[in-house]
Short mmCIF file of C-alpha atoms in Angstrom, two decimals:
data_model
loop_
_atom_site.label_atom_id
_atom_site.label_comp_id
_atom_site.label_asym_id
_atom_site.label_seq_id
_atom_site.Cartn_x
_atom_site.Cartn_y
_atom_site.Cartn_z
CA MET A 14 22.80 -55.55 -37.01
CA LEU A 15 23.04 -57.53 -33.91
CA LYS A 16 21.01 -55.49 -31.77
CA LYS A 17 18.47 -54.94 -34.00
CA VAL A 18 17.84 -58.78 -34.59
CA ASN A 19 17.71 -58.76 -30.35
CA PHE A 20 15.81 -55.72 -30.25
CA PHE A 21 12.75 -57.68 -32.83
CA TYR A 22 13.03 -61.20 -30.76
CA LEU A 23 12.74 -59.17 -27.96
CA ILE A 24 9.54 -57.61 -28.92
CA LEU A 25 8.14 -60.74 -30.93
CA ILE A 26 8.42 -62.83 -27.34
CA LEU A 27 6.83 -59.99 -25.93
CA THR A 28 4.02 -59.92 -28.35
CA VAL A 29 3.44 -62.96 -27.51
CA SER A 30 3.16 -63.22 -24.17
CA LEU A 31 1.13 -60.41 -24.15
CA ALA A 32 -1.45 -62.33 -26.53
CA GLY A 33 -1.36 -65.40 -24.31
CA ILE A 34 -1.94 -62.50 -21.16
CA GLY A 35 -4.92 -61.55 -23.38
CA CYS A 36 -5.89 -65.02 -23.62
CA GLY A 37 -6.63 -65.72 -19.76
CA ASN A 38 -9.81 -65.01 -17.55
CA SER A 39 -8.08 -61.01 -17.30
CA GLY A 40 -11.04 -60.01 -19.34
CA GLU A 41 -8.76 -58.21 -22.10
CA LYS A 42 -9.37 -58.12 -25.66
CA LEU A 43 -7.11 -59.01 -27.69
CA PRO A 44 -6.27 -57.13 -31.33
CA ASP A 45 -8.59 -58.01 -34.12
CA ILE A 46 -5.19 -59.52 -36.44
CA SER A 47 -7.95 -60.87 -38.92
CA GLY A 48 -6.95 -58.76 -42.10
CA ILE A 49 -3.15 -58.64 -41.18
CA LYS A 50 -1.40 -61.46 -44.07
CA VAL A 51 1.47 -63.08 -42.95
CA GLU A 52 3.16 -65.24 -46.17
CA LEU A 53 5.01 -67.37 -43.55
CA LYS A 54 7.99 -69.15 -45.48
CA THR A 55 9.27 -72.42 -43.73
CA GLN A 56 12.34 -75.41 -45.02
CA ARG A 57 13.49 -78.45 -43.76
CA LEU A 58 17.05 -78.36 -44.37
CA ASP A 59 16.87 -81.35 -41.84
CA ARG A 60 15.47 -83.57 -44.06
CA ASP A 61 16.62 -81.82 -47.17
CA MET A 62 20.66 -82.73 -45.55
CA TYR A 63 19.65 -86.81 -44.74
CA ALA A 64 17.76 -87.14 -48.03
CA ILE A 65 21.31 -86.40 -49.68
CA ASP A 66 22.73 -89.42 -51.92
CA THR A 67 25.65 -90.53 -49.91
CA ASN A 68 27.36 -91.55 -53.39
CA HIS A 69 26.96 -88.09 -54.90
CA ILE A 70 27.20 -85.84 -52.43
CA GLY A 71 28.65 -82.98 -53.80
CA ASP A 72 25.87 -82.69 -56.09
CA GLY A 73 23.49 -83.00 -52.96
CA LEU A 74 24.74 -80.13 -51.52
CA LYS A 75 25.16 -78.16 -54.54
CA LYS A 76 21.26 -78.77 -54.79
CA LEU A 77 20.58 -77.07 -51.32
CA GLN A 78 22.61 -74.41 -51.97
CA ALA A 79 20.57 -73.39 -55.19
CA LYS A 80 17.43 -73.99 -52.81
CA TYR A 81 19.13 -71.67 -50.26
CA PRO A 82 21.22 -69.68 -51.73
CA ASP A 83 20.83 -66.68 -48.78
CA PHE A 84 21.62 -69.21 -45.52
CA PHE A 85 23.37 -72.19 -47.09
CA ASP A 86 27.51 -71.78 -46.67
CA PHE A 87 26.81 -69.75 -43.75
CA TYR A 88 25.29 -73.45 -42.61
CA LEU A 89 27.75 -75.06 -43.52
CA ASP A 90 31.01 -73.64 -42.76
CA THR A 91 29.56 -70.85 -39.21
CA ILE A 92 26.47 -72.97 -38.08
CA MET A 93 28.21 -76.43 -38.51
CA ALA A 94 32.00 -75.30 -39.11
CA PHE A 95 32.32 -78.49 -41.70
CA GLY A 96 34.66 -76.24 -43.68
CA VAL A 97 33.36 -76.46 -47.45
CA HIS A 98 33.89 -73.09 -48.45
CA GLY A 99 31.58 -73.29 -51.44
CA ASN A 100 33.76 -76.66 -52.54
CA PHE A 101 31.03 -79.55 -53.66
CA ILE A 102 33.82 -81.47 -54.76
CA ASP A 103 33.50 -85.68 -53.16
CA THR A 104 36.85 -86.07 -52.71
CA THR A 105 37.61 -83.05 -50.68
CA ALA A 106 38.00 -83.92 -46.85
CA ALA A 107 35.15 -81.80 -45.95
CA ILE A 108 32.90 -83.89 -47.83
CA ARG A 109 34.34 -87.14 -47.40
CA GLN A 110 34.58 -87.16 -44.17
CA ALA A 111 33.01 -84.22 -41.67
CA ILE A 112 29.60 -84.55 -43.87
CA HIS A 113 29.60 -88.04 -45.45
CA GLU A 114 29.70 -88.51 -41.45
CA TYR A 115 26.86 -85.92 -40.37
CA ILE A 116 24.74 -88.00 -42.42
CA THR A 117 25.74 -91.18 -42.16
CA PHE A 118 26.96 -92.31 -39.04
CA LYS A 119 23.77 -94.16 -36.64
CA ASP A 120 23.23 -92.31 -33.68
CA TYR A 121 23.29 -88.92 -36.15
CA ALA A 122 20.66 -90.24 -38.53
CA ASN A 123 18.80 -92.31 -35.97
CA LEU A 124 18.41 -88.80 -34.32
CA GLU A 125 16.87 -87.34 -37.60
CA ASP A 126 14.50 -90.38 -37.52
CA THR A 127 13.39 -89.13 -34.31
CA ILE A 128 13.11 -85.54 -35.09
CA ASN A 129 10.97 -86.67 -37.98
CA LYS A 130 8.58 -89.44 -35.80
CA TYR A 131 8.43 -86.18 -33.76
CA TYR A 132 7.68 -83.90 -36.40
CA PRO A 133 6.47 -85.73 -39.10
CA ASP A 134 5.38 -81.89 -40.29
CA THR A 135 5.52 -78.68 -38.87
CA LYS A 136 2.32 -77.11 -39.02
CA GLU A 137 1.25 -76.45 -35.87
CA THR A 138 4.42 -75.08 -34.99
CA ASP A 139 4.06 -72.51 -38.63
CA ASN A 140 0.58 -72.11 -37.81
CA GLU A 141 1.39 -70.37 -34.01
CA LEU A 142 4.68 -68.68 -35.84
CA THR A 143 1.96 -66.96 -38.32
CA GLN A 144 -0.49 -66.17 -35.56
CA ALA A 145 2.77 -64.44 -33.79
CA PHE A 146 4.16 -62.67 -36.39
CA ARG A 147 0.18 -61.55 -37.16
CA TYR A 148 0.68 -59.61 -33.71
CA LEU A 149 3.86 -58.15 -34.70
CA LYS A 150 2.76 -56.81 -37.84
CA TYR A 151 -0.43 -55.63 -36.19
CA TYR A 152 2.32 -53.41 -33.86
CA LEU A 153 4.96 -52.39 -36.64
CA PRO A 154 2.87 -52.83 -39.58
CA HIS A 155 6.18 -52.52 -41.98
CA TYR A 156 7.82 -55.55 -40.70
CA GLN A 157 8.58 -58.19 -42.88
CA GLU A 158 8.92 -62.05 -41.65
CA PRO A 159 11.53 -63.95 -41.63
CA LYS A 160 11.81 -66.92 -43.48
CA VAL A 161 12.37 -70.25 -41.03
CA TYR A 162 14.47 -73.01 -41.52
CA TYR A 163 14.13 -76.41 -39.53
CA LEU A 164 17.29 -78.01 -38.51
CA ASN A 165 19.02 -80.78 -37.62
CA HIS A 166 22.64 -79.17 -35.44
CA ILE A 167 22.95 -83.07 -33.44
CA LEU A 168 22.59 -81.12 -29.98
CA LEU A 169 25.61 -78.95 -30.47
CA ASN A 170 25.74 -76.54 -27.87
CA ILE A 171 24.47 -73.61 -29.92
CA PRO A 172 20.72 -71.47 -29.61
CA SER A 173 18.00 -73.90 -30.27
CA THR A 174 16.60 -70.68 -31.91
CA PHE A 175 18.29 -67.87 -33.00
CA PHE A 176 18.19 -64.81 -36.00
CA VAL A 177 21.34 -65.06 -38.94
CA ASP A 178 19.94 -61.47 -39.64
CA THR A 179 16.11 -60.25 -40.03
CA SER A 180 15.30 -62.44 -42.98
CA ILE A 181 16.11 -65.35 -41.26
CA ALA A 182 14.86 -67.29 -38.58
CA CYS A 183 16.24 -70.94 -37.22
CA ILE A 184 14.78 -73.61 -35.35
CA CYS A 185 16.31 -76.80 -34.40
CA LEU A 186 14.57 -78.96 -34.00
CA ASP A 187 17.14 -81.52 -32.14
CA MET A 188 16.40 -79.38 -29.24
CA PHE A 189 12.42 -80.20 -29.31
CA LEU A 190 12.13 -83.01 -28.81
CA GLY A 191 10.15 -83.24 -24.88
CA PRO A 192 11.85 -83.98 -21.85
CA GLN A 193 12.04 -86.99 -21.52
CA TYR A 194 14.46 -87.55 -25.07
CA PRO A 195 17.21 -89.18 -23.50
CA TYR A 196 20.65 -88.60 -24.86
CA TYR A 197 20.01 -84.55 -23.52
CA ALA A 198 21.47 -85.61 -20.60
CA SER A 199 24.60 -87.88 -22.15
CA VAL A 200 25.56 -84.29 -24.28
CA GLY A 201 25.45 -82.18 -21.15
CA ILE A 202 22.47 -80.33 -21.14
CA PRO A 203 21.27 -79.41 -17.86
CA ASP A 204 18.10 -79.81 -16.52
CA TYR A 205 16.44 -76.94 -16.04
CA MET A 206 16.75 -76.90 -20.24
CA ALA A 207 15.73 -80.21 -20.92
CA SER A 208 12.75 -79.21 -19.48
CA HIS A 209 12.16 -76.49 -21.89
CA SER A 210 12.46 -78.80 -24.93
CA ARG A 211 8.90 -79.18 -25.60
CA LYS A 212 7.07 -78.43 -28.35
CA SER A 213 4.90 -75.77 -27.46
CA TYR A 214 8.43 -73.91 -26.94
#
């Protein structure tokens, strides 16, 4: 499965790159993708997490599990390593400590505020992804575009974009706040990586 996902990712990058080359002065004609339908579904899990009522975190998590049934447990327990394991009771240590800190700690909340200022919406990114998937479907007509979930993974050292499987792709908006964002250096992100933290990436 991992090879299949990586292969898809490579194809996507190559397709978008070739499309970009065709837009230059090379005189190459791009394929007509105007009739190719893509129904891209994106959701802002970062906002949903920070909208949880801190007096009733367990209830908020249950609602998000219903909203993201194919991803939420994986997000909580594998990506963020909170150790909830489906136990949405406010008195558990995982909720009382780990998740409560994640949504109330001042630096994390400020990071989410910065994300929302930089990305009041994701229309521009969604449009570019839709166009990229149209090119992909031109070459692979039976390909089904994944759902895209936008995350805030609080500058953790995991890939800034990744595929969970062929049906879900994730973009960590905290890693695309521009190279001027002051806290990339403080968490050990090298300059060459910070320079790739623009929205265009």
